[in-house]
Amino acid sequence: MDQRVKPSPDEIRGSREDNPKMRERDLAAQLGISEAELVAAHCGHGAVRVEPRVNDLLSGLEAVGEVMALTRNESAVHEKIGVYDKVVTGNHNAMVLGENIDLRIFPKVWAHGFAVEKRDGGEIRRSLQFFDAAGEAVHKVHLRAASNLYAYQKLMASLESSNQEPTTSAPEDEVEVQALVASIDDLRDRWSRMTDVHQFFGMLKTLKLSRREAVRMVGQDYAWLLDNDAVSAMFHHAAEGEMPIMCFVGNRGCIQIHSGPIKSVKPMGPWINVLDETFHLHLRTDHIHEVWAVRKPTKDGHVTSLEAYDAKGGMIIQFFGKRHEGEGERDDWRFLAENLPRIPSPTAA
C-alpha cells in the first residue's frame, strides 16, 4: 500500500497544469491517487460532480445524439461512436442495445461521477466520467461535434450533485479470499449441461471459481491454451477476411461490445490498435499473460471464444464470432479459433 501523503486539490491541479499531455490515469498513478481523486480536484475548475444515477443517465443520453462511449481496464481501451438507444434500465443490471453502442452495466458499482470540460486550443472538450468506489474508471461518455449540447447541458443539470467538494475518498483495497471448492468432475458436468453462454457466470459463482481457474481445470475438449500472439493473429485474419467478430472489454462496472468486421489494424510498440470509423480499440499486448480458446455448449451448438488474461488472472479482452441468439457459430470463426497456435496447458491452479 502507498504510504505517501496525498497531494492537496491545489497540488493536483498544479501537477495537471505541469503535465498537460499526460493521460489522467497515468498522472493519477504518478501522484499516488485514484483517477477519480484527480478529476474531483477540478470541481469548480472545469469539473462538476454529478450523481451516478445510471438509469437517469442512460434515459437522458439518447437525446444527446452522437457521442463516443469509452470503457477500459488496465490493459484495453474500447471506444465506440454512436447513439445511446435501445436502453434497458435496471437497478442490478442495465443495458444499451444500440447498433453501435452496446453495453452491459452494473449500476451498484458506479460510485462517483463528473461532468468535465477541458480546453484544447480554442475547443472545449466535454465528457461525463464515472468511477467505482476505489476511484477506477468504469465508463466515460465524450461529446462530439454532432452532439446536442443543449440536451447534454439539460442532462448534466439534472444529475448535478449538491456536493462539489474537490476531494473523494478511496477505500482500502479488500482482498477477497475464495477457497477452491469445485471438483473437476462437478465443473465438467455443469459445463457440459450449459444451454446458453450467459449461464457461465452463474456456474462460476455456484462453484466459487474464477473464470481463469475454470478454464484451467475443465480440460482441453472445452478450453485450450494458445500462444500469446494468437490475439494479434486473430485480428489480422479477421481484418483480411472481413470476418464480423464480437469484441468485449470490461471492468467491474461496465462491459462494452463491438459487433461487426474490423478493417484498420495498426500495431504500435506494445499496443495493437483498431482504428475504424466507429470503433477504436487499444490493447496492450505486453500485458497478455495467457490466451485461451474456450468452447461452451448452447442449444444452438457450441460457441468458441478467445480470452486474454493478465498476470493476475483478470480478463483483459474476449472475442466471439458475431452471431445472434438462435444462430449457430460462424464456420469461419470456428475454423480460425481452432487453428490458432496452441501450447501445452499449465497444471490447474
C-alpha positions as a Python dict, from the first residue, in 0.01 Angstrom:
ca = {
    (1, 'M'): (0, 0, 0),
    (2, 'D'): (126, 350, -86),
    (3, 'Q'): (205, 537, 239),
    (4, 'R'): (279, 873, 75),
    (5, 'V'): (86, 1179, 193),
    (6, 'K'): (-169, 1250, -77),
    (7, 'P'): (-141, 1584, -257),
    (8, 'S'): (-399, 1857, -196),
    (9, 'P'): (-650, 1954, -466),
    (10, 'D'): (-438, 2263, -542),
    (11, 'E'): (-129, 2046, -581),
    (12, 'I'): (-318, 1801, -803),
    (13, 'R'): (-435, 2082, -1031),
    (14, 'G'): (-80, 2217, -1041),
    (15, 'S'): (51, 1879, -1148),
    (16, 'R'): (-214, 1864, -1419),
    (17, 'E'): (-102, 2205, -1550),
    (18, 'D'): (262, 2092, -1543),
    (19, 'N'): (177, 1772, -1735),
    (20, 'P'): (-93, 1876, -1983),
    (21, 'K'): (-30, 1588, -2224),
    (22, 'M'): (-13, 1305, -1970),
    (23, 'R'): (-314, 1075, -1954),
    (24, 'E'): (-525, 1116, -1640),
    (25, 'R'): (-480, 754, -1542),
    (26, 'D'): (-100, 780, -1565),
    (27, 'L'): (-81, 1113, -1382),
    (28, 'A'): (-301, 980, -1100),
    (29, 'A'): (-71, 678, -1063),
    (30, 'Q'): (232, 907, -1055),
    (31, 'L'): (71, 1114, -777),
    (32, 'G'): (-35, 807, -577),
    (33, 'I'): (-407, 885, -607),
    (34, 'S'): (-704, 738, -792),
    (35, 'E'): (-823, 882, -1123),
    (36, 'A'): (-1148, 988, -951),
    (37, 'E'): (-946, 1190, -698),
    (38, 'L'): (-763, 1359, -985),
    (39, 'V'): (-1090, 1459, -1152),
    (40, 'A'): (-1256, 1559, -823),
    (41, 'A'): (-973, 1806, -755),
    (42, 'H'): (-1102, 2003, -1055),
    (43, 'C'): (-1453, 2056, -913),
    (44, 'G'): (-1508, 2428, -964),
    (45, 'H'): (-1220, 2430, -1212),
    (46, 'G'): (-1366, 2261, -1517),
    (47, 'A'): (-1541, 1971, -1344),
    (48, 'V'): (-1884, 1937, -1185),
    (49, 'R'): (-1969, 1643, -964),
    (50, 'V'): (-2278, 1456, -1087),
    (51, 'E'): (-2469, 1176, -921),
    (52, 'P'): (-2408, 833, -1075),
    (53, 'R'): (-2780, 763, -1125),
    (54, 'V'): (-2725, 519, -1407),
    (55, 'N'): (-3085, 474, -1518),
    (56, 'D'): (-3146, 850, -1539),
    (57, 'L'): (-2818, 892, -1724),
    (58, 'L'): (-2895, 625, -1983),
    (59, 'S'): (-3251, 752, -2033),
    (60, 'G'): (-3122, 1105, -2099),
    (61, 'L'): (-2827, 1025, -2323),
    (62, 'E'): (-3024, 932, -2635),
    (63, 'A'): (-3127, 1298, -2678),
    (64, 'V'): (-2759, 1398, -2676),
    (65, 'G'): (-2719, 1215, -3007),
    (66, 'E'): (-2384, 1103, -3143),
    (67, 'V'): (-2116, 1059, -2876),
    (68, 'M'): (-1815, 839, -2810),
    (69, 'A'): (-1859, 571, -2541),
    (70, 'L'): (-1540, 456, -2369),
    (71, 'T'): (-1492, 157, -2141),
    (72, 'R'): (-1149, 38, -2031),
    (73, 'N'): (-948, -169, -1793),
    (74, 'E'): (-577, -162, -1715),
    (75, 'S'): (-482, -320, -2047),
    (76, 'A'): (-750, -238, -2306),
    (77, 'V'): (-945, 71, -2413),
    (78, 'H'): (-1268, 18, -2611),
    (79, 'E'): (-1426, 318, -2788),
    (80, 'K'): (-1750, 321, -2986),
    (81, 'I'): (-1909, 614, -3170),
    (82, 'G'): (-2286, 613, -3187),
    (83, 'V'): (-2608, 687, -3000),
    (84, 'Y'): (-2729, 553, -2664),
    (85, 'D'): (-3052, 398, -2787),
    (86, 'K'): (-3248, 82, -2704),
    (87, 'V'): (-3184, 139, -2333),
    (88, 'V'): (-3297, -121, -2079),
    (89, 'T'): (-3284, 17, -1725),
    (90, 'G'): (-3246, -183, -1404),
    (91, 'N'): (-3101, -148, -1056),
    (92, 'H'): (-2880, -458, -1075),
    (93, 'N'): (-2822, -473, -1450),
    (94, 'A'): (-2882, -215, -1721),
    (95, 'M'): (-2817, -239, -2093),
    (96, 'V'): (-2774, -29, -2404),
    (97, 'L'): (-2852, -236, -2714),
    (98, 'G'): (-2798, 13, -2995),
    (99, 'E'): (-2644, -63, -3331),
    (100, 'N'): (-2308, 86, -3233),
    (101, 'I'): (-2317, 139, -2857),
    (102, 'D'): (-2374, -196, -2687),
    (103, 'L'): (-2322, -206, -2308),
    (104, 'R'): (-2386, -430, -2008),
    (105, 'I'): (-2385, -214, -1695),
    (106, 'F'): (-2378, -297, -1322),
    (107, 'P'): (-2512, 23, -1160),
    (108, 'K'): (-2427, -62, -800),
    (109, 'V'): (-2057, -41, -888),
    (110, 'W'): (-2087, 320, -1010),
    (111, 'A'): (-1992, 541, -712),
    (112, 'H'): (-1861, 877, -844),
    (113, 'G'): (-1949, 1089, -1145),
    (114, 'F'): (-1823, 1412, -1300),
    (115, 'A'): (-1903, 1634, -1597),
    (116, 'V'): (-1569, 1756, -1727),
    (117, 'E'): (-1477, 2042, -1958),
    (118, 'K'): (-1122, 2074, -2092),
    (119, 'R'): (-990, 2346, -2317),
    (120, 'D'): (-788, 2222, -2613),
    (121, 'G'): (-671, 2530, -2801),
    (122, 'G'): (-989, 2711, -2899),
    (123, 'E'): (-1202, 2400, -2850),
    (124, 'I'): (-1386, 2282, -2537),
    (125, 'R'): (-1396, 1904, -2492),
    (126, 'R'): (-1684, 1780, -2280),
    (127, 'S'): (-1729, 1440, -2117),
    (128, 'L'): (-1917, 1255, -1846),
    (129, 'Q'): (-1688, 1032, -1641),
    (130, 'F'): (-1789, 765, -1388),
    (131, 'F'): (-1581, 572, -1135),
    (132, 'D'): (-1619, 290, -884),
    (133, 'A'): (-1574, 329, -508),
    (134, 'A'): (-1197, 281, -540),
    (135, 'G'): (-1176, 560, -798),
    (136, 'E'): (-1122, 333, -1101),
    (137, 'A'): (-1291, 449, -1422),
    (138, 'V'): (-1593, 236, -1517),
    (139, 'H'): (-1732, 435, -1815),
    (140, 'K'): (-1692, 767, -1996),
    (141, 'V'): (-1907, 950, -2250),
    (142, 'H'): (-1728, 1201, -2475),
    (143, 'L'): (-1924, 1457, -2673),
    (144, 'R'): (-1853, 1504, -3044),
    (145, 'A'): (-1914, 1784, -3292),
    (146, 'A'): (-2251, 1633, -3383),
    (147, 'S'): (-2369, 1604, -3019),
    (148, 'N'): (-2672, 1804, -2899),
    (149, 'L'): (-2514, 2043, -2649),
    (150, 'Y'): (-2849, 2166, -2514),
    (151, 'A'): (-2962, 1810, -2434),
    (152, 'Y'): (-2625, 1742, -2271),
    (153, 'Q'): (-2644, 2053, -2052),
    (154, 'K'): (-3000, 1966, -1951),
    (155, 'L'): (-2894, 1613, -1855),
    (156, 'M'): (-2590, 1741, -1668),
    (157, 'A'): (-2805, 1986, -1470),
    (158, 'S'): (-3050, 1710, -1376),
    (159, 'L'): (-2765, 1497, -1238),
    (160, 'E'): (-2565, 1774, -1069),
    (161, 'S'): (-2475, 1686, -709),
    (162, 'S'): (-2512, 1916, -410),
    (163, 'N'): (-2163, 1800, -306),
    (164, 'Q'): (-1899, 1988, -505),
    (165, 'E'): (-1607, 1922, -270),
    (166, 'P'): (-1278, 1881, -462),
    (167, 'T'): (-1195, 1554, -287),
    (168, 'T'): (-1325, 1200, -285),
    (169, 'S'): (-1236, 912, -59),
    (170, 'A'): (-1099, 585, -188),
    (171, 'P'): (-1138, 281, 41),
    (172, 'E'): (-851, 50, 123),
    (173, 'D'): (-819, -246, -107),
    (174, 'E'): (-1005, -553, 12),
    (175, 'V'): (-854, -888, -69),
    (176, 'E'): (-1120, -1149, -127),
    (177, 'V'): (-1003, -1496, -37),
    (178, 'Q'): (-1209, -1759, -214),
    (179, 'A'): (-1143, -2126, -144),
    (180, 'L'): (-1128, -2357, -442),
    (181, 'V'): (-1416, -2591, -365),
    (182, 'A'): (-1520, -2732, -701),
    (183, 'S'): (-1412, -3070, -827),
    (184, 'I'): (-1315, -3118, -1190),
    (185, 'D'): (-1596, -3371, -1233),
    (186, 'D'): (-1855, -3125, -1099),
    (187, 'L'): (-1722, -2846, -1320),
    (188, 'R'): (-1723, -3064, -1631),
    (189, 'D'): (-2073, -3192, -1558),
    (190, 'R'): (-2218, -2843, -1515),
    (191, 'W'): (-2021, -2711, -1812),
    (192, 'S'): (-2149, -2989, -2040),
    (193, 'R'): (-2510, -2909, -1948),
    (194, 'M'): (-2499, -2539, -2041),
    (195, 'T'): (-2756, -2435, -2300),
    (196, 'D'): (-2668, -2064, -2312),
    (197, 'V'): (-2334, -1880, -2275),
    (198, 'H'): (-2498, -1647, -2020),
    (199, 'Q'): (-2524, -1942, -1777),
    (200, 'F'): (-2146, -1943, -1746),
    (201, 'F'): (-2122, -1667, -1484),
    (202, 'G'): (-2384, -1834, -1264),
    (203, 'M'): (-2193, -2162, -1286),
    (204, 'L'): (-1871, -1991, -1174),
    (205, 'K'): (-2050, -1824, -885),
    (206, 'T'): (-2204, -2152, -769),
    (207, 'L'): (-1871, -2334, -787),
    (208, 'K'): (-1675, -2040, -635),
    (209, 'L'): (-1433, -2037, -925),
    (210, 'S'): (-1277, -1753, -1117),
    (211, 'R'): (-1308, -1767, -1492),
    (212, 'R'): (-937, -1842, -1529),
    (213, 'E'): (-949, -2120, -1268),
    (214, 'A'): (-1237, -2279, -1457),
    (215, 'V'): (-1069, -2275, -1799),
    (216, 'R'): (-750, -2418, -1648),
    (217, 'M'): (-943, -2700, -1479),
    (218, 'V'): (-1206, -2807, -1729),
    (219, 'G'): (-995, -2999, -1981),
    (220, 'Q'): (-878, -2942, -2336),
    (221, 'D'): (-1202, -3054, -2501),
    (222, 'Y'): (-1355, -2733, -2358),
    (223, 'A'): (-1057, -2496, -2316),
    (224, 'W'): (-708, -2497, -2459),
    (225, 'L'): (-413, -2262, -2418),
    (226, 'L'): (-291, -2059, -2716),
    (227, 'D'): (27, -1876, -2796),
    (228, 'N'): (18, -1517, -2663),
    (229, 'D'): (40, -1386, -3019),
    (230, 'A'): (-293, -1552, -3101),
    (231, 'V'): (-489, -1229, -3039),
    (232, 'S'): (-279, -1031, -3287),
    (233, 'A'): (-303, -1315, -3538),
    (234, 'M'): (-681, -1326, -3497),
    (235, 'F'): (-709, -951, -3559),
    (236, 'H'): (-513, -973, -3884),
    (237, 'H'): (-701, -1281, -4010),
    (238, 'A'): (-1039, -1125, -3922),
    (239, 'A'): (-949, -798, -4096),
    (240, 'E'): (-816, -970, -4408),
    (241, 'G'): (-1122, -1194, -4431),
    (242, 'E'): (-1371, -918, -4342),
    (243, 'M'): (-1499, -1152, -4073),
    (244, 'P'): (-1753, -998, -3832),
    (245, 'I'): (-1647, -1051, -3472),
    (246, 'M'): (-1767, -956, -3125),
    (247, 'C'): (-1510, -782, -2903),
    (248, 'F'): (-1578, -740, -2529),
    (249, 'V'): (-1379, -513, -2296),
    (250, 'G'): (-1495, -458, -1941),
    (251, 'N'): (-1434, -379, -1579),
    (252, 'R'): (-1636, -430, -1260),
    (253, 'G'): (-1899, -172, -1361),
    (254, 'C'): (-1939, -197, -1737),
    (255, 'I'): (-1878, -424, -2036),
    (256, 'Q'): (-1865, -268, -2383),
    (257, 'I'): (-1913, -470, -2701),
    (258, 'H'): (-1825, -420, -3066),
    (259, 'S'): (-2010, -639, -3318),
    (260, 'G'): (-1903, -636, -3679),
    (261, 'P'): (-1598, -650, -3904),
    (262, 'I'): (-1271, -475, -3829),
    (263, 'K'): (-1061, -312, -4100),
    (264, 'S'): (-768, -98, -3988),
    (265, 'V'): (-536, -292, -3753),
    (266, 'K'): (-226, -93, -3655),
    (267, 'P'): (44, -231, -3422),
    (268, 'M'): (246, 38, -3242),
    (269, 'G'): (508, -68, -2989),
    (270, 'P'): (338, -286, -2725),
    (271, 'W'): (-6, -172, -2845),
    (272, 'I'): (-227, -321, -3112),
    (273, 'N'): (-486, -72, -3232),
    (274, 'V'): (-806, -96, -3431),
    (275, 'L'): (-879, 242, -3590),
    (276, 'D'): (-1209, 206, -3774),
    (277, 'E'): (-1477, 466, -3839),
    (278, 'T'): (-1697, 396, -3537),
    (279, 'F'): (-1474, 155, -3340),
    (280, 'H'): (-1136, 221, -3182),
    (281, 'L'): (-952, -35, -2970),
    (282, 'H'): (-617, -1, -2793),
    (283, 'L'): (-477, -323, -2646),
    (284, 'R'): (-152, -367, -2451),
    (285, 'T'): (-25, -697, -2589),
    (286, 'D'): (263, -699, -2338),
    (287, 'H'): (5, -729, -2058),
    (288, 'I'): (-128, -1057, -2201),
    (289, 'H'): (-16, -1345, -1980),
    (290, 'E'): (-238, -1623, -2117),
    (291, 'V'): (-474, -1665, -2412),
    (292, 'W'): (-737, -1939, -2405),
    (293, 'A'): (-977, -2069, -2666),
    (294, 'V'): (-1292, -2168, -2478),
    (295, 'R'): (-1576, -2385, -2606),
    (296, 'K'): (-1920, -2356, -2442),
    (297, 'P'): (-2227, -2568, -2525),
    (298, 'T'): (-2550, -2390, -2622),
    (299, 'K'): (-2885, -2505, -2756),
    (300, 'D'): (-2761, -2391, -3099),
    (301, 'G'): (-2439, -2592, -3082),
    (302, 'H'): (-2115, -2497, -2911),
    (303, 'V'): (-1963, -2150, -2944),
    (304, 'T'): (-1595, -2064, -2921),
    (305, 'S'): (-1443, -1760, -2752),
    (306, 'L'): (-1091, -1622, -2745),
    (307, 'E'): (-1000, -1490, -2397),
    (308, 'A'): (-687, -1298, -2292),
    (309, 'Y'): (-585, -1280, -1925),
    (310, 'D'): (-331, -1067, -1739),
    (311, 'A'): (-71, -1193, -1491),
    (312, 'K'): (-319, -1162, -1201),
    (313, 'G'): (-573, -1381, -1379),
    (314, 'G'): (-803, -1094, -1474),
    (315, 'M'): (-981, -1090, -1808),
    (316, 'I'): (-839, -827, -2042),
    (317, 'I'): (-1047, -888, -2354),
    (318, 'Q'): (-1277, -1152, -2504),
    (319, 'F'): (-1382, -1232, -2862),
    (320, 'F'): (-1653, -1436, -3035),
    (321, 'G'): (-1760, -1469, -3395),
    (322, 'K'): (-2060, -1241, -3450),
    (323, 'R'): (-2385, -1430, -3408),
    (324, 'H'): (-2741, -1373, -3294),
    (325, 'E'): (-2946, -1575, -3045),
    (326, 'G'): (-3079, -1885, -3219),
    (327, 'E'): (-2795, -1897, -3473),
    (328, 'G'): (-2510, -2142, -3487),
    (329, 'E'): (-2150, -2034, -3472),
    (330, 'R'): (-1989, -1900, -3788),
    (331, 'D'): (-1780, -2166, -3962),
    (332, 'D'): (-1501, -1921, -4049),
    (333, 'W'): (-1469, -1804, -3687),
    (334, 'R'): (-1466, -2160, -3554),
    (335, 'F'): (-1202, -2263, -3806),
    (336, 'L'): (-986, -1963, -3710),
    (337, 'A'): (-1021, -2020, -3334),
    (338, 'E'): (-946, -2390, -3363),
    (339, 'N'): (-637, -2337, -3578),
    (340, 'L'): (-455, -2065, -3387),
    (341, 'P'): (-121, -2194, -3249),
    (342, 'R'): (-164, -2396, -2926),
    (343, 'I'): (82, -2453, -2644),
    (344, 'P'): (72, -2715, -2366),
    (345, 'S'): (-176, -2625, -2089),
    (346, 'P'): (-44, -2549, -1740),
    (347, 'T'): (-145, -2753, -1441),
    (348, 'A'): (-479, -2635, -1299),
    (349, 'A'): (-421, -2375, -1026),
}
